[in-house]
Amino acid sequence: MSDSQSERFAEVAVFSALDKTLHYVVPSHLCERLQIGIRVLVPLGRREATGLIVALHERRPDASAGIALRPIRAVLDSSPIVPEDLICLCKWMASYYFYPLGEVLQTALPSGTGSSPQTLFALTSTGKEKCTAEKDSTLLGLLAERDATSLEEITRALPSEKNIRHKLKVLEEKSLIERIFRWQNPQPGPKKIKSLQLLAPPESEQMERSVPLRLLVQLLDDAGGTLPLRVLRQTVPNLDYWVRKLQKQGAVQVLETVEFREFQCAQSLPPSPAPTLTPHQKKVFEAILPHIEQSSFQPFLLFGVTGSGKTEIYLQLVEKTVAAGKGALILVPEIALSTQMEAFFRQRFGSRLAIWHSGLPAGARYDQWSEILSGKRDVVLGVRSAIFMPIPRLGLIIVDEEHDASYKQDDRLRYHARDAALMRASMLGIPILLGSATPSLQSIHHSQNNRYTTLTLPGRIFDRPLPDLQVVDMRREMRGNRILSKPLREALEETKQNGRQALLFLNRRGFATFYLCNSCGYVPQCTACSVSLTYHQKADRLRCHYCGWEQTVPEACPQCGNTILTPHGFGTERVEEEVRKLLPSARIVRIDRDTVNHPLDMVRSLDAVRQRQADVLIGTQMIAKGHDFPNITLVGIINGDTALQIADFRAGETMVQLLMQVAGRAGRGEEPGRVILQTYNPTHYTIESVVRMDYSSFCARELESREKLQYPPFTRFLKLLVTASDETTTRLAAMELGVLCREVALELRDKDCHVAVLGPAPAPLAKLKSRYRWHLFIKAWTNREMQLFTETVLNRGKNHPALRRVQLSVDRDPMMSV
Ligand code: ADP
Ligand code: ZN
């Protein structure tokens, strides 16, 4: 027995779904090498597991009283891979979002780092001596011939040897061999892509006969002769047929090229000195600077319309942060949005800049992450998950477009990156800047209560006017103009004639929204999800937008046998067709989830627009956000109402934010912009606020109604989602959970903990990917109440057999009630 006085203990979060951390004894020979934030191999039941040390204790922790603690088996890192402040953040997330700490840490690490290392076997020095003495053991003999060898190699080399695993274990226990652990980090090997190059234009006769061929040649022409096949495949029907045919004629050739590896999405800008801040910008800058210098926690809400100069303030604040020897983190909602930011940041910070988004291949992600960890790159620009970047001496966090819904992860660990960023800033004692032209009502509420310092940038740089906004009442339009109204048609023609660009926004993709049987009302539905299928013309198929299921349009109604099913409603694909009819010579770029498979596709399309290779840009919310297109002078909002139909208390907020963002795309350059908003509800207060571009009065009205209804930000919500593949199982479990929640709610009243239980009810999306969904909402007035209540319910729920048969997920501060 070792002297218990000198024993040390480690608390380990195993990378799995365990809801507790585990305690281990630190063997004396590992004492020196153990630190918080390193990975270790520990015994777990009868197997071994990898985990991260989250705490070290000098004394036996109370939580482990009465349990025989086992020793840590091996140390897997020489230095911490998660800094202590990030471990604290992960602990907070695990507790706040009710998610296992080990899995939170796994989310925080680049893929591969949170799994298991490769294990190799090698002789110890004792083993080597022993081996020369007795040559009888084949296993030892083999290991003596080689350096470190994997189990697979040993098995291959000694095919007749039995029970190798067990024998190795015995040898290890005798200290004759040892295990060596090696992490296999993903290498960013060059990625090859196939592109099509136009060598000579095909015969004109052939071109005239075929629409796809004309399209293909035009696309290649517009792109300067070469385009990846992947990109062409999305627009050109029967692409492979045409490629083979043209190859035979010698008109095209297929090239194999290496995809660019630096993952620099943005075009490089020549270095240029930072402009002098305007007086308004300077005021904002000077309010924040002292907090960076003194490292003090303070949230700021920067309210400024698009084009008011927020990005320039970010750049100059980050410069000051870096100059003070600290790191900076800038969060943006989406990768495509980051490209312009990236260009500016790269221009000022060069190779100190790290980029983090889902478009990076695993190897590049790993490289960026390890260079951030080592302090080589101290300015990090990234999307939601960049909140987990291990930036040493973090001194400033910026969250751009803080209202954006994509900061909320809507599966597994359902965290909100802005809220986590606030927590990280407060733990570190550093300033955090939330910027937006249309801040979330939550942030506006906090700034009204003085929890945030509000800073505003009035107007646009150079006093560029806000665009002129015209509302078209679609109820008054002729039948034929239900997609593009007369004023919008005229404006499109005029814009094209003036050589300007137009943007058309519609938040629905596809061609028709759904197919309907005119005699019995049957609508083709997805078999796995409770939604109707959307018609896509180019593919001539019906698709489910939730799970991707595809089928042909039925020739006859499966319900009544009627042979006429007609398309209803419309999406981006249909709008594209309408624009083609109106402006046959226009070059059109469409951006939605059908044309964008890879984040870089979007970057390319947006670049084409920026370089004026397109006249009309059509897209869904993907194009609504902060992109800067100086030559776009017309913005058409095709259906300004759709969001109003969503049964969610945030529908109005989301819609106004989105419409204002879209409208802000017009007139970013020298020319004034024009916005045409088509709507069936011209007098609805949300539409009226957009028309007046008056976000503040919208917020005042909306906050008043939320307070009346006791909705967030005045209260807090939590969603309990029950899913299973069987309908009855799901319903019964949800009912049982409802009973349990009400029991607990009643009980906790004595502890001065008050919550309201709403539901259970089937979720609006009652079935998704073949799983039935029911949910319950919990409303609480404080975080403490919400925490206590949910912990109690989850603990008790473990013993309910009905709940063990379903998947139960917790969504704290949910964004959408789907
Ligand atoms: P936002 O981020 O609020 O949309 P930006 O920071 O992108 O606004 O500013 C809009 C435009 O004004 C950009 O082209 C930017 O280069 C320019 N700009 C910003 N600040 C200044 C300044 N102080 N002097 C000159 N130009 C500026
Ligand atoms: Zn589906």
PDB file of N, CA, C and O and ligand atoms in Angstrom, residues 275-278 281 304-312 344 461-462 464 628 668, ligand 1:
ATOM      1  N   PRO A 275      -8.506  53.065 -41.905  1.00  0.00           N
ATOM      2  CA  PRO A 275      -9.019  54.436 -42.006  1.00  0.00           C
ATOM      3  C   PRO A 275      -9.170  55.061 -40.626  1.00  0.00           C
ATOM      4  O   PRO A 275      -9.255  54.353 -39.627  1.00  0.00           O
ATOM      5  N   THR A 276      -9.180  56.372 -40.602  1.00  0.00           N
ATOM      6  CA  THR A 276      -9.425  57.071 -39.341  1.00  0.00           C
ATOM      7  C   THR A 276     -10.897  56.891 -39.000  1.00  0.00           C
ATOM      8  O   THR A 276     -11.752  57.030 -39.862  1.00  0.00           O
ATOM      9  N   LEU A 277     -11.152  56.570 -37.755  1.00  0.00           N
ATOM     10  CA  LEU A 277     -12.545  56.348 -37.359  1.00  0.00           C
ATOM     11  C   LEU A 277     -13.323  57.659 -37.408  1.00  0.00           C
ATOM     12  O   LEU A 277     -12.782  58.732 -37.108  1.00  0.00           O
ATOM     13  N   THR A 278     -14.576  57.543 -37.783  1.00  0.00           N
ATOM     14  CA  THR A 278     -15.450  58.717 -37.733  1.00  0.00           C
ATOM     15  C   THR A 278     -15.717  59.046 -36.259  1.00  0.00           C
ATOM     16  O   THR A 278     -15.519  58.183 -35.397  1.00  0.00           O
ATOM     17  N   GLN A 281     -17.807  56.386 -34.616  1.00  0.00           N
ATOM     18  CA  GLN A 281     -17.060  55.136 -34.420  1.00  0.00           C
ATOM     19  C   GLN A 281     -16.093  55.283 -33.249  1.00  0.00           C
ATOM     20  O   GLN A 281     -15.902  54.369 -32.455  1.00  0.00           O
ATOM     21  N   GLY A 304     -26.179  49.131 -34.879  1.00  0.00           N
ATOM     22  CA  GLY A 304     -25.824  49.961 -36.037  1.00  0.00           C
ATOM     23  C   GLY A 304     -26.304  49.306 -37.308  1.00  0.00           C
ATOM     24  O   GLY A 304     -26.118  48.106 -37.490  1.00  0.00           O
ATOM     25  N   VAL A 305     -26.941  50.077 -38.177  1.00  0.00           N
ATOM     26  CA  VAL A 305     -27.467  49.488 -39.409  1.00  0.00           C
ATOM     27  C   VAL A 305     -26.315  48.934 -40.247  1.00  0.00           C
ATOM     28  O   VAL A 305     -25.147  49.258 -40.016  1.00  0.00           O
ATOM     29  N   THR A 306     -26.639  48.103 -41.227  1.00  0.00           N
ATOM     30  CA  THR A 306     -25.592  47.574 -42.105  1.00  0.00           C
ATOM     31  C   THR A 306     -24.947  48.754 -42.825  1.00  0.00           C
ATOM     32  O   THR A 306     -25.627  49.662 -43.288  1.00  0.00           O
ATOM     33  N   GLY A 307     -23.634  48.717 -42.871  1.00  0.00           N
ATOM     34  CA  GLY A 307     -22.925  49.791 -43.548  1.00  0.00           C
ATOM     35  C   GLY A 307     -22.601  50.960 -42.628  1.00  0.00           C
ATOM     36  O   GLY A 307     -22.104  51.993 -43.061  1.00  0.00           O
ATOM     37  N   SER A 308     -22.868  50.796 -41.315  1.00  0.00           N
ATOM     38  CA  SER A 308     -22.606  51.916 -40.411  1.00  0.00           C
ATOM     39  C   SER A 308     -21.165  51.913 -39.905  1.00  0.00           C
ATOM     40  O   SER A 308     -20.760  52.825 -39.202  1.00  0.00           O
ATOM     41  N   GLY A 309     -20.401  50.887 -40.259  1.00  0.00           N
ATOM     42  CA  GLY A 309     -18.998  50.883 -39.882  1.00  0.00           C
ATOM     43  C   GLY A 309     -18.662  50.025 -38.676  1.00  0.00           C
ATOM     44  O   GLY A 309     -17.649  50.251 -38.006  1.00  0.00           O
ATOM     45  N   LYS A 310     -19.470  49.025 -38.414  1.00  0.00           N
ATOM     46  CA  LYS A 310     -19.198  48.146 -37.271  1.00  0.00           C
ATOM     47  C   LYS A 310     -17.913  47.346 -37.472  1.00  0.00           C
ATOM     48  O   LYS A 310     -17.082  47.242 -36.572  1.00  0.00           O
ATOM     49  N   THR A 311     -17.768  46.784 -38.674  1.00  0.00           N
ATOM     50  CA  THR A 311     -16.612  45.930 -38.932  1.00  0.00           C
ATOM     51  C   THR A 311     -15.299  46.670 -38.700  1.00  0.00           C
ATOM     52  O   THR A 311     -14.343  46.117 -38.162  1.00  0.00           O
ATOM     53  N   GLU A 312     -15.258  47.920 -39.086  1.00  0.00           N
ATOM     54  CA  GLU A 312     -14.030  48.699 -38.899  1.00  0.00           C
ATOM     55  C   GLU A 312     -13.716  48.847 -37.406  1.00  0.00           C
ATOM     56  O   GLU A 312     -12.557  48.781 -36.992  1.00  0.00           O
ATOM     57  N   PHE A 344     -11.105  41.192 -44.759  1.00  0.00           N
ATOM     58  CA  PHE A 344     -10.641  42.354 -43.987  1.00  0.00           C
ATOM     59  C   PHE A 344      -9.670  41.950 -42.885  1.00  0.00           C
ATOM     60  O   PHE A 344      -8.643  42.592 -42.678  1.00  0.00           O
ATOM     61  N   ILE A 461     -22.029  54.990 -43.141  1.00  0.00           N
ATOM     62  CA  ILE A 461     -20.802  55.723 -43.453  1.00  0.00           C
ATOM     63  C   ILE A 461     -21.053  56.600 -44.681  1.00  0.00           C
ATOM     64  O   ILE A 461     -21.746  56.199 -45.597  1.00  0.00           O
ATOM     65  N   PHE A 462     -20.507  57.772 -44.727  1.00  0.00           N
ATOM     66  CA  PHE A 462     -20.661  58.758 -45.815  1.00  0.00           C
ATOM     67  C   PHE A 462     -22.126  59.171 -45.971  1.00  0.00           C
ATOM     68  O   PHE A 462     -22.540  59.629 -47.026  1.00  0.00           O
ATOM     69  N   ARG A 464     -24.655  57.567 -46.628  1.00  0.00           N
ATOM     70  CA  ARG A 464     -25.388  56.967 -47.747  1.00  0.00           C
ATOM     71  C   ARG A 464     -26.812  56.738 -47.299  1.00  0.00           C
ATOM     72  O   ARG A 464     -27.051  56.260 -46.190  1.00  0.00           O
ATOM     73  N   ASP A 628     -21.929  42.202 -48.653  1.00  0.00           N
ATOM     74  CA  ASP A 628     -21.800  43.542 -49.183  1.00  0.00           C
ATOM     75  C   ASP A 628     -21.706  43.450 -50.703  1.00  0.00           C
ATOM     76  O   ASP A 628     -20.717  42.967 -51.243  1.00  0.00           O
ATOM     77  N   ARG A 668     -25.642  49.447 -51.212  1.00  0.00           N
ATOM     78  CA  ARG A 668     -24.450  49.458 -50.362  1.00  0.00           C
ATOM     79  C   ARG A 668     -23.330  50.250 -51.025  1.00  0.00           C
ATOM     80  O   ARG A 668     -22.336  50.572 -50.403  1.00  0.00           O
TER      81      ARG A 668
HETATM   82  P1  ADP B   1     -20.989  47.268 -41.116  1.00  0.00           P
HETATM   83  O1  ADP B   1     -20.050  46.258 -40.557  1.00  0.00           O
HETATM   84  O2  ADP B   1     -21.698  48.054 -40.043  1.00  0.00           O
HETATM   85  O3  ADP B   1     -21.938  46.737 -42.140  1.00  0.00           O
HETATM   86  P2  ADP B   1     -18.632  48.270 -42.409  1.00  0.00           P
HETATM   87  O4  ADP B   1     -17.659  48.351 -41.291  1.00  0.00           O
HETATM   88  O5  ADP B   1     -18.516  47.158 -43.359  1.00  0.00           O
HETATM   89  O6  ADP B   1     -20.128  48.377 -41.860  1.00  0.00           O
HETATM   90  O7  ADP B   1     -18.560  49.668 -43.177  1.00  0.00           O
HETATM   91  C1  ADP B   1     -19.230  49.933 -44.382  1.00  0.00           C
HETATM   92  C2  ADP B   1     -18.276  50.524 -45.396  1.00  0.00           C
HETATM   93  O8  ADP B   1     -17.695  51.737 -44.916  1.00  0.00           O
HETATM   94  C3  ADP B   1     -17.101  49.594 -45.687  1.00  0.00           C
HETATM   95  O9  ADP B   1     -16.844  49.645 -47.080  1.00  0.00           O
HETATM   96  C4  ADP B   1     -15.933  50.188 -44.891  1.00  0.00           C
HETATM   97  O10 ADP B   1     -14.687  49.941 -45.517  1.00  0.00           O
HETATM   98  C5  ADP B   1     -16.263  51.671 -44.888  1.00  0.00           C
HETATM   99  N1  ADP B   1     -15.788  52.331 -43.670  1.00  0.00           N
HETATM  100  C6  ADP B   1     -16.022  51.959 -42.408  1.00  0.00           C
HETATM  101  N2  ADP B   1     -15.464  52.837 -41.518  1.00  0.00           N
HETATM  102  C7  ADP B   1     -14.848  53.768 -42.256  1.00  0.00           C
HETATM  103  C8  ADP B   1     -14.062  54.942 -41.938  1.00  0.00           C
HETATM  104  N3  ADP B   1     -13.867  55.301 -40.668  1.00  0.00           N
HETATM  105  N4  ADP B   1     -13.584  55.672 -42.951  1.00  0.00           N
HETATM  106  C9  ADP B   1     -13.808  55.317 -44.234  1.00  0.00           C
HETATM  107  N5  ADP B   1     -14.507  54.229 -44.602  1.00  0.00           N
HETATM  108  C10 ADP B   1     -15.033  53.464 -43.641  1.00  0.00           C
END
